[in-house]
Amino acid sequence: MSRLVSKKFALPFILITSLFFMWGFARAILDVLNKHFQESLSISITQSTLIQATTYLGYFLMALPAGLIITRHGYRRGVVMGLLLFGIGSLLFIPGAMSMSFAMFLLALFVIGCGLAMLETAANPYAAELGDKATAASRLNLAQSFNGLGCILAPVIVGGFLFSGDNGNVAVPYTIMGIIVLCVAFMFTRVDLPEIATPDNENKENESSKAANGTIAAIRHLWSNRTFRFGVLALFFYEVAEISINSLFINYATTDGWMSKSTASIVLSFGALGLFMIARVFGSWIMSRIAAEKVLFFCALMTIVGSLAVTLNAGHLSHAGVFVCYAFEAIMFPTIFAITISRAGRHVKIASSFLMMTPIGGAVGTFLMGYTADITSMSTAFVVPAVGYACVMLYSLYALKLKKNV
């Protein structure tokens, strides 16, 4: 069995993995903001989905520039720039809270989204490359487990503060987070992250960087690859499902009196997202023994079952269906990412930037789910993630067929 991370890359892997925690925390706060802004600013569920739409629009618009910057200047500078945008966006919550302007809050979230896009575009492929290609999916799942830890802590810490009954100021957690992030950015200016030379680019990297049309050629090469196109589409639909459920979990949990807001934020943290993190760690172990494509198919099938169970509005059965989704969706993002990036050849950084555009699917999914909930019910709205999971299952079947033909 191949070693997940070689000794010479152990420190870079640890440093990069710490970033997974940070953006997991930042993205999980969004799941609390929906309910908070619905009440503090008197907006509807559909209107509150602009929180996700604006943040993931930042991902969509910044991902390709991020790939170009990282290609030219390397992973470390990409990480530092991402952290700076992340920190500045967090501090913009101060004027937002002073004016109680939803537009100002959205601007701050857009800047944060741009920063997170830069971080993820750099860190995901970097973690995947730090070792044998055969263990890339397992290694990325392990790194993504720390993303899950950030997701667990954010709702309970920030949700506990905002839903305490004392009308907590949303600028407080964001200000603290912004200061920490800017300190980490300074630390990374003093850290050397070695660039990883792949077999495909060792002899060609300098030549391609000198070519004026190198980036255009890379983009054309990637989009001419059917496997890459399908991978981007699968990741988009995964984000449709995963982000929409996270965003509206508290709404679902409080709609029929199942639990209070404060309890829902705790259950989201330690129940749903805790299960998500454990499943991702377990998935990393499983995929070191079973082909990632097979694991992805089984998990996609189970999430479809779970989300359709919620649409039945059948009490405890439907409640259990939500947790089935969290348990079996956990390995999807890193697995799809690793499978797709493995076929990008020497264009890994540009490929990563396109893959990091896909969180815009979360904005689309959250809007569709919120709109469906407004006109029908929260339970019925789970048909939206069910469609997303079905697309992931189709991709897993394609990936299995592709693996057999290799």
GROMACS .gro file of C-alpha atoms in nm:
model
  406
    1MET     CA    1   0.000   0.000   0.000
    2SER     CA    2   0.140   0.342  -0.104
    3ARG     CA    3   0.230   0.597   0.161
    4LEU     CA    4  -0.021   0.886   0.165
    5VAL     CA    5   0.245   1.158   0.207
    6SER     CA    6   0.619   1.111   0.169
    7LYS     CA    7   0.839   1.237   0.453
    8LYS     CA    8   0.989   1.519   0.247
    9PHE     CA    9   0.641   1.665   0.190
   10ALA     CA   10   0.509   1.615   0.544
   11LEU     CA   11   0.550   1.977   0.660
   12PRO     CA   12   0.401   2.136   0.343
   13PHE     CA   13   0.107   1.894   0.371
   14ILE     CA   14   0.045   1.993   0.735
   15LEU     CA   15   0.061   2.366   0.653
   16ILE     CA   16  -0.171   2.339   0.355
   17THR     CA   17  -0.412   2.117   0.547
   18SER     CA   18  -0.451   2.390   0.810
   19LEU     CA   19  -0.606   2.609   0.539
   20PHE     CA   20  -0.879   2.349   0.482
   21PHE     CA   21  -0.995   2.414   0.839
   22MET     CA   22  -1.009   2.790   0.782
   23TRP     CA   23  -1.226   2.791   0.473
   24GLY     CA   24  -1.446   2.517   0.619
   25PHE     CA   25  -1.514   2.746   0.914
   26ALA     CA   26  -1.585   3.044   0.686
   27ARG     CA   27  -1.822   2.854   0.459
   28ALA     CA   28  -2.012   2.697   0.751
   29ILE     CA   29  -2.088   3.039   0.900
   30LEU     CA   30  -2.303   3.104   0.593
   31ASP     CA   31  -2.538   2.829   0.707
   32VAL     CA   32  -2.608   3.031   1.023
   33LEU     CA   33  -2.635   3.368   0.847
   34ASN     CA   34  -2.939   3.262   0.644
   35LYS     CA   35  -3.164   3.226   0.948
   36HIS     CA   36  -3.000   3.519   1.131
   37PHE     CA   37  -3.054   3.767   0.848
   38GLN     CA   38  -3.408   3.640   0.784
   39GLU     CA   39  -3.494   3.760   1.133
   40SER     CA   40  -3.262   4.058   1.193
   41LEU     CA   41  -3.325   4.213   0.850
   42SER     CA   42  -3.681   4.078   0.799
   43ILE     CA   43  -3.612   3.905   0.466
   44SER     CA   44  -3.759   3.590   0.311
   45ILE     CA   45  -3.588   3.253   0.269
   46THR     CA   46  -3.544   3.323  -0.103
   47GLN     CA   47  -3.389   3.665  -0.033
   48SER     CA   48  -3.152   3.516   0.225
   49THR     CA   49  -3.013   3.279  -0.039
   50LEU     CA   50  -2.836   3.584  -0.184
   51ILE     CA   51  -2.582   3.513   0.092
   52GLN     CA   52  -2.472   3.196  -0.087
   53ALA     CA   53  -2.525   3.347  -0.433
   54THR     CA   54  -2.291   3.639  -0.362
   55THR     CA   55  -2.022   3.433  -0.189
   56TYR     CA   56  -2.010   3.168  -0.460
   57LEU     CA   57  -2.025   3.430  -0.733
   58GLY     CA   58  -1.689   3.537  -0.587
   59TYR     CA   59  -1.571   3.177  -0.633
   60PHE     CA   60  -1.694   3.169  -0.991
   61LEU     CA   61  -1.536   3.499  -1.097
   62MET     CA   62  -1.207   3.454  -0.909
   63ALA     CA   63  -1.131   3.088  -0.977
   64LEU     CA   64  -0.981   3.129  -1.324
   65PRO     CA   65  -0.772   3.438  -1.233
   66ALA     CA   66  -0.657   3.243  -0.929
   67GLY     CA   67  -0.537   2.958  -1.148
   68LEU     CA   68  -0.348   3.200  -1.372
   69ILE     CA   69  -0.186   3.374  -1.073
   70ILE     CA   70  -0.083   3.044  -0.915
   71THR     CA   71   0.052   2.917  -1.246
   72ARG     CA   72   0.270   3.227  -1.283
   73HIS     CA   73   0.368   3.299  -0.922
   74GLY     CA   74   0.337   2.963  -0.745
   75TYR     CA   75   0.130   2.814  -0.465
   76ARG     CA   76   0.268   3.020  -0.176
   77ARG     CA   77   0.183   3.360  -0.327
   78GLY     CA   78  -0.157   3.230  -0.424
   79VAL     CA   79  -0.221   3.126  -0.064
   80VAL     CA   80  -0.107   3.464   0.073
   81MET     CA   81  -0.325   3.658  -0.170
   82GLY     CA   82  -0.624   3.440  -0.086
   83LEU     CA   83  -0.574   3.494   0.287
   84LEU     CA   84  -0.548   3.872   0.239
   85LEU     CA   85  -0.879   3.886   0.051
   86PHE     CA   86  -1.037   3.655   0.311
   87GLY     CA   87  -0.921   3.879   0.598
   88ILE     CA   88  -1.022   4.207   0.433
   89GLY     CA   89  -1.368   4.073   0.348
   90SER     CA   90  -1.418   3.962   0.708
   91LEU     CA   91  -1.332   4.311   0.840
   92LEU     CA   92  -1.586   4.465   0.599
   93PHE     CA   93  -1.853   4.323   0.831
   94ILE     CA   94  -1.772   4.611   1.067
   95PRO     CA   95  -1.920   4.885   0.840
   96GLY     CA   96  -2.193   4.639   0.741
   97ALA     CA   97  -2.302   4.599   1.104
   98MET     CA   98  -2.282   4.975   1.166
   99SER     CA   99  -2.519   5.048   0.877
  100MET     CA  100  -2.720   4.720   0.899
  101SER     CA  101  -2.705   4.720   0.520
  102PHE     CA  102  -2.771   4.385   0.355
  103ALA     CA  103  -2.590   4.513   0.045
  104MET     CA  104  -2.276   4.588   0.251
  105PHE     CA  105  -2.287   4.242   0.406
  106LEU     CA  106  -2.315   4.091   0.058
  107LEU     CA  107  -2.013   4.293  -0.062
  108ALA     CA  108  -1.811   4.160   0.232
  109LEU     CA  109  -1.916   3.804   0.151
  110PHE     CA  110  -1.823   3.852  -0.215
  111VAL     CA  111  -1.468   3.957  -0.117
  112ILE     CA  112  -1.445   3.658   0.120
  113GLY     CA  113  -1.563   3.430  -0.163
  114CYS     CA  114  -1.286   3.564  -0.389
  115GLY     CA  115  -1.029   3.491  -0.118
  116LEU     CA  116  -1.159   3.141  -0.052
  117ALA     CA  117  -1.155   3.065  -0.426
  118MET     CA  118  -0.788   3.157  -0.436
  119LEU     CA  119  -0.712   2.939  -0.132
  120GLU     CA  120  -0.901   2.636  -0.260
  121THR     CA  121  -0.761   2.665  -0.612
  122ALA     CA  122  -0.412   2.646  -0.462
  123ALA     CA  123  -0.462   2.399  -0.177
  124ASN     CA  124  -0.674   2.126  -0.338
  125PRO     CA  125  -0.437   2.032  -0.622
  126TYR     CA  126  -0.133   2.091  -0.400
  127ALA     CA  127  -0.259   1.839  -0.145
  128ALA     CA  128  -0.346   1.594  -0.423
  129GLU     CA  129   0.004   1.622  -0.574
  130LEU     CA  130   0.199   1.564  -0.252
  131GLY     CA  131   0.246   1.193  -0.309
  132ASP     CA  132   0.164   0.899  -0.531
  133LYS     CA  133  -0.116   0.955  -0.785
  134ALA     CA  134  -0.274   0.626  -0.678
  135THR     CA  135  -0.345   0.769  -0.332
  136ALA     CA  136  -0.444   1.123  -0.444
  137ALA     CA  137  -0.816   1.078  -0.368
  138SER     CA  138  -0.742   0.926  -0.028
  139ARG     CA  139  -0.490   1.201   0.056
  140LEU     CA  140  -0.728   1.479  -0.047
  141ASN     CA  141  -1.007   1.321   0.158
  142LEU     CA  142  -0.775   1.325   0.460
  143ALA     CA  143  -0.695   1.695   0.410
  144GLN     CA  144  -1.063   1.771   0.354
  145SER     CA  145  -1.139   1.610   0.691
  146PHE     CA  146  -0.995   1.921   0.856
  147ASN     CA  147  -1.233   2.123   0.642
  148GLY     CA  148  -1.503   1.920   0.815
  149LEU     CA  149  -1.366   2.016   1.156
  150GLY     CA  150  -1.400   2.383   1.065
  151CYS     CA  151  -1.754   2.316   0.947
  152ILE     CA  152  -1.838   2.155   1.283
  153LEU     CA  153  -1.712   2.442   1.497
  154ALA     CA  154  -1.850   2.738   1.301
  155PRO     CA  155  -2.227   2.682   1.346
  156VAL     CA  156  -2.202   2.603   1.717
  157ILE     CA  157  -1.969   2.894   1.797
  158VAL     CA  158  -2.122   3.160   1.572
  159GLY     CA  159  -2.475   3.019   1.596
  160GLY     CA  160  -2.451   3.007   1.975
  161PHE     CA  161  -2.345   3.373   1.972
  162LEU     CA  162  -2.608   3.500   1.724
  163PHE     CA  163  -2.898   3.289   1.857
  164SER     CA  164  -2.825   3.350   2.226
  165GLY     CA  165  -3.125   3.580   2.257
  166ASP     CA  166  -2.909   3.888   2.310
  167ASN     CA  167  -2.914   3.994   1.941
  168GLY     CA  168  -2.544   3.925   1.894
  169ASN     CA  169  -2.354   4.157   1.662
  170VAL     CA  170  -2.254   3.959   1.351
  171ALA     CA  171  -1.945   4.180   1.309
  172VAL     CA  172  -1.785   4.036   1.624
  173PRO     CA  173  -1.708   3.681   1.499
  174TYR     CA  174  -1.608   3.813   1.157
  175THR     CA  175  -1.370   4.071   1.306
  176ILE     CA  176  -1.199   3.806   1.519
  177MET     CA  177  -1.176   3.575   1.218
  178GLY     CA  178  -1.037   3.854   0.997
  179ILE     CA  179  -0.757   3.936   1.242
  180ILE     CA  180  -0.659   3.569   1.273
  181VAL     CA  181  -0.660   3.521   0.896
  182LEU     CA  182  -0.438   3.825   0.836
  183CYS     CA  183  -0.192   3.692   1.096
  184VAL     CA  184  -0.183   3.357   0.915
  185ALA     CA  185  -0.125   3.541   0.586
  186PHE     CA  186   0.182   3.705   0.739
  187MET     CA  187   0.305   3.366   0.860
  188PHE     CA  188   0.279   3.221   0.508
  189THR     CA  189   0.496   3.503   0.371
  190ARG     CA  190   0.773   3.347   0.582
  191VAL     CA  191   0.705   2.986   0.477
  192ASP     CA  192   0.851   2.811   0.174
  193LEU     CA  193   0.609   2.582  -0.007
  194PRO     CA  194   0.799   2.379  -0.266
  195GLU     CA  195   0.647   2.365  -0.613
  196ILE     CA  196   0.565   2.010  -0.720
  197ALA     CA  197   0.702   1.904  -1.058
  198THR     CA  198   0.483   1.641  -1.223
  199PRO     CA  199   0.619   1.400  -1.485
  200ASP     CA  200   0.416   1.582  -1.750
  201ASN     CA  201   0.547   1.928  -1.681
  202GLU     CA  202   0.909   1.884  -1.571
  203ASN     CA  203   1.043   1.949  -1.920
  204LYS     CA  204   0.762   2.161  -2.057
  205GLU     CA  205   0.675   2.408  -1.785
  206ASN     CA  206   0.932   2.671  -1.882
  207GLU     CA  207   0.845   2.644  -2.251
  208SER     CA  208   0.472   2.678  -2.192
  209SER     CA  209   0.515   2.973  -1.957
  210LYS     CA  210   0.702   3.159  -2.230
  211ALA     CA  211   0.434   3.101  -2.489
  212ALA     CA  212   0.195   3.393  -2.525
  213ASN     CA  213  -0.093   3.162  -2.601
  214GLY     CA  214  -0.001   2.899  -2.342
  215THR     CA  215  -0.305   2.961  -2.122
  216ILE     CA  216  -0.549   2.958  -2.414
  217ALA     CA  217  -0.395   2.635  -2.538
  218ALA     CA  218  -0.428   2.483  -2.191
  219ILE     CA  219  -0.796   2.580  -2.169
  220ARG     CA  220  -0.866   2.438  -2.514
  221HIS     CA  221  -0.686   2.117  -2.424
  222LEU     CA  222  -0.885   2.074  -2.103
  223TRP     CA  223  -1.226   2.144  -2.254
  224SER     CA  224  -1.158   1.909  -2.541
  225ASN     CA  225  -1.127   1.634  -2.279
  226ARG     CA  226  -1.465   1.473  -2.220
  227THR     CA  227  -1.361   1.333  -1.883
  228PHE     CA  228  -1.263   1.678  -1.760
  229ARG     CA  229  -1.591   1.834  -1.881
  230PHE     CA  230  -1.795   1.563  -1.709
  231GLY     CA  231  -1.592   1.607  -1.390
  232VAL     CA  232  -1.661   1.980  -1.376
  233LEU     CA  233  -2.032   1.917  -1.433
  234ALA     CA  234  -2.042   1.648  -1.162
  235LEU     CA  235  -1.873   1.878  -0.912
  236PHE     CA  236  -2.119   2.155  -0.999
  237PHE     CA  237  -2.415   1.930  -0.921
  238TYR     CA  238  -2.251   1.804  -0.603
  239GLU     CA  239  -2.228   2.166  -0.487
  240VAL     CA  240  -2.596   2.216  -0.578
  241ALA     CA  241  -2.684   1.940  -0.333
  242GLU     CA  242  -2.433   1.987  -0.051
  243ILE     CA  243  -2.445   2.365  -0.013
  244SER     CA  244  -2.823   2.392  -0.044
  245ILE     CA  245  -2.879   2.137   0.236
  246ASN     CA  246  -2.624   2.307   0.462
  247SER     CA  247  -2.769   2.652   0.395
  248LEU     CA  248  -3.125   2.558   0.481
  249PHE     CA  249  -3.068   2.291   0.748
  250ILE     CA  250  -3.171   2.526   1.031
  251ASN     CA  251  -3.481   2.630   0.837
  252TYR     CA  252  -3.575   2.264   0.786
  253ALA     CA  253  -3.505   2.170   1.146
  254THR     CA  254  -3.717   2.454   1.287
  255THR     CA  255  -4.005   2.447   1.036
  256ASP     CA  256  -4.214   2.172   1.197
  257GLY     CA  257  -4.101   2.235   1.554
  258TRP     CA  258  -3.841   1.957   1.538
  259MET     CA  259  -3.594   2.180   1.727
  260SER     CA  260  -3.520   2.541   1.823
  261LYS     CA  261  -3.275   2.767   1.635
  262SER     CA  262  -3.002   2.735   1.895
  263THR     CA  263  -3.047   2.358   1.916
  264ALA     CA  264  -3.048   2.333   1.537
  265SER     CA  265  -2.714   2.515   1.512
  266ILE     CA  266  -2.564   2.271   1.765
  267VAL     CA  267  -2.709   1.968   1.586
  268LEU     CA  268  -2.581   2.106   1.255
  269SER     CA  269  -2.232   2.129   1.406
  270PHE     CA  270  -2.193   1.814   1.613
  271GLY     CA  271  -2.459   1.599   1.451
  272ALA     CA  272  -2.471   1.663   1.077
  273LEU     CA  273  -2.128   1.813   1.012
  274GLY     CA  274  -1.964   1.595   1.277
  275LEU     CA  275  -2.099   1.292   1.094
  276PHE     CA  276  -1.975   1.446   0.769
  277MET     CA  277  -1.619   1.477   0.904
  278ILE     CA  278  -1.611   1.125   1.048
  279ALA     CA  279  -1.742   0.986   0.719
  280ARG     CA  280  -1.473   1.173   0.527
  281VAL     CA  281  -1.195   1.028   0.747
  282PHE     CA  282  -1.347   0.680   0.714
  283GLY     CA  283  -1.382   0.734   0.339
  284SER     CA  284  -1.013   0.820   0.312
  285TRP     CA  285  -0.931   0.488   0.478
  286ILE     CA  286  -1.179   0.294   0.262
  287MET     CA  287  -1.043   0.440  -0.062
  288SER     CA  288  -0.693   0.326   0.023
  289ARG     CA  289  -0.839  -0.026  -0.013
  290ILE     CA  290  -1.132   0.005  -0.255
  291ALA     CA  291  -1.135   0.192  -0.586
  292ALA     CA  292  -1.253   0.552  -0.538
  293GLU     CA  293  -1.496   0.519  -0.830
  294LYS     CA  294  -1.680   0.229  -0.662
  295VAL     CA  295  -1.704   0.414  -0.331
  296LEU     CA  296  -1.836   0.722  -0.510
  297PHE     CA  297  -2.113   0.522  -0.681
  298PHE     CA  298  -2.233   0.363  -0.358
  299CYS     CA  299  -2.232   0.694  -0.173
  300ALA     CA  300  -2.421   0.871  -0.453
  301LEU     CA  301  -2.689   0.601  -0.445
  302MET     CA  302  -2.732   0.637  -0.068
  303THR     CA  303  -2.762   1.018  -0.084
  304ILE     CA  304  -3.038   0.990  -0.342
  305VAL     CA  305  -3.224   0.756  -0.106
  306GLY     CA  306  -3.169   0.993   0.186
  307SER     CA  307  -3.285   1.310   0.010
  308LEU     CA  308  -3.595   1.140  -0.134
  309ALA     CA  309  -3.681   1.013   0.215
  310VAL     CA  310  -3.690   1.376   0.333
  311THR     CA  311  -3.938   1.471   0.058
  312LEU     CA  312  -4.184   1.216   0.202
  313ASN     CA  313  -4.227   1.437   0.511
  314ALA     CA  314  -4.255   1.117   0.716
  315GLY     CA  315  -4.136   1.233   1.058
  316HIS     CA  316  -3.836   1.046   1.196
  317LEU     CA  317  -3.775   0.867   0.866
  318SER     CA  318  -3.735   1.201   0.688
  319HIS     CA  319  -3.522   1.342   0.970
  320ALA     CA  320  -3.293   1.040   0.938
  321GLY     CA  321  -3.275   1.099   0.562
  322VAL     CA  322  -3.098   1.433   0.617
  323PHE     CA  323  -2.822   1.262   0.816
  324VAL     CA  324  -2.789   0.990   0.552
  325CYS     CA  325  -2.712   1.269   0.303
  326TYR     CA  326  -2.442   1.414   0.528
  327ALA     CA  327  -2.281   1.075   0.590
  328PHE     CA  328  -2.259   0.964   0.228
  329GLU     CA  329  -2.190   1.295   0.053
  330ALA     CA  330  -1.874   1.347   0.260
  331ILE     CA  331  -1.630   1.187   0.017
  332MET     CA  332  -1.782   1.332  -0.300
  333PHE     CA  333  -1.599   1.663  -0.347
  334PRO     CA  334  -1.240   1.540  -0.292
  335THR     CA  335  -1.306   1.219  -0.483
  336ILE     CA  336  -1.453   1.388  -0.792
  337PHE     CA  337  -1.180   1.654  -0.773
  338ALA     CA  338  -0.897   1.399  -0.751
  339ILE     CA  339  -1.034   1.178  -1.031
  340THR     CA  340  -1.081   1.477  -1.261
  341ILE     CA  341  -0.750   1.646  -1.182
  342SER     CA  342  -0.561   1.321  -1.241
  343ARG     CA  343  -0.649   1.347  -1.609
  344ALA     CA  344  -0.553   1.712  -1.651
  345GLY     CA  345  -0.194   1.631  -1.749
  346ARG     CA  346   0.043   1.926  -1.707
  347HIS     CA  347  -0.245   2.175  -1.680
  348VAL     CA  348  -0.328   2.094  -1.317
  349LYS     CA  349  -0.342   2.456  -1.192
  350ILE     CA  350  -0.572   2.579  -1.468
  351ALA     CA  351  -0.786   2.264  -1.430
  352SER     CA  352  -0.814   2.335  -1.058
  353SER     CA  353  -0.936   2.687  -1.127
  354PHE     CA  354  -1.221   2.557  -1.341
  355LEU     CA  355  -1.314   2.301  -1.077
  356MET     CA  356  -1.320   2.578  -0.817
  357MET     CA  357  -1.581   2.766  -1.021
  358THR     CA  358  -1.829   2.492  -0.936
  359PRO     CA  359  -1.937   2.622  -0.592
  360ILE     CA  360  -2.158   2.859  -0.793
  361GLY     CA  361  -2.375   2.548  -0.807
  362GLY     CA  362  -2.438   2.602  -0.437
  363ALA     CA  363  -2.582   2.945  -0.513
  364VAL     CA  364  -2.808   2.796  -0.780
  365GLY     CA  365  -2.913   2.505  -0.559
  366THR     CA  366  -2.979   2.720  -0.252
  367PHE     CA  367  -3.193   2.961  -0.455
  368LEU     CA  368  -3.394   2.679  -0.614
  369MET     CA  369  -3.436   2.504  -0.280
  370GLY     CA  370  -3.533   2.828  -0.104
  371TYR     CA  371  -3.782   2.921  -0.376
  372THR     CA  372  -3.931   2.572  -0.372
  373ALA     CA  373  -3.962   2.593   0.008
  374ASP     CA  374  -4.138   2.931  -0.014
  375ILE     CA  375  -4.401   2.803  -0.259
  376THR     CA  376  -4.437   2.446  -0.125
  377SER     CA  377  -4.257   2.318   0.186
  378MET     CA  378  -3.906   2.262   0.319
  379SER     CA  379  -3.947   1.885   0.283
  380THR     CA  380  -4.050   1.906  -0.081
  381ALA     CA  381  -3.752   2.133  -0.150
  382PHE     CA  382  -3.518   1.837  -0.095
  383VAL     CA  383  -3.598   1.725  -0.448
  384VAL     CA  384  -3.333   1.981  -0.554
  385PRO     CA  385  -3.038   1.804  -0.384
  386ALA     CA  386  -3.180   1.469  -0.499
  387VAL     CA  387  -3.130   1.580  -0.861
  388GLY     CA  388  -2.775   1.694  -0.779
  389TYR     CA  389  -2.685   1.358  -0.625
  390ALA     CA  390  -2.832   1.174  -0.925
  391CYS     CA  391  -2.590   1.361  -1.153
  392VAL     CA  392  -2.301   1.258  -0.928
  393MET     CA  393  -2.413   0.896  -0.958
  394LEU     CA  394  -2.407   0.923  -1.338
  395TYR     CA  395  -2.053   1.057  -1.318
  396SER     CA  396  -1.946   0.768  -1.093
  397LEU     CA  397  -2.078   0.520  -1.350
  398TYR     CA  398  -1.883   0.699  -1.623
  399ALA     CA  399  -1.568   0.697  -1.408
  400LEU     CA  400  -1.608   0.325  -1.341
  401LYS     CA  401  -1.639   0.254  -1.713
  402LEU     CA  402  -1.335   0.470  -1.781
  403LYS     CA  403  -1.129   0.285  -1.520
  404LYS     CA  404  -1.215  -0.054  -1.673
  405ASN     CA  405  -1.095   0.064  -2.014
  406VAL     CA  406  -0.756   0.183  -1.884
   0.00000   0.00000   0.00000
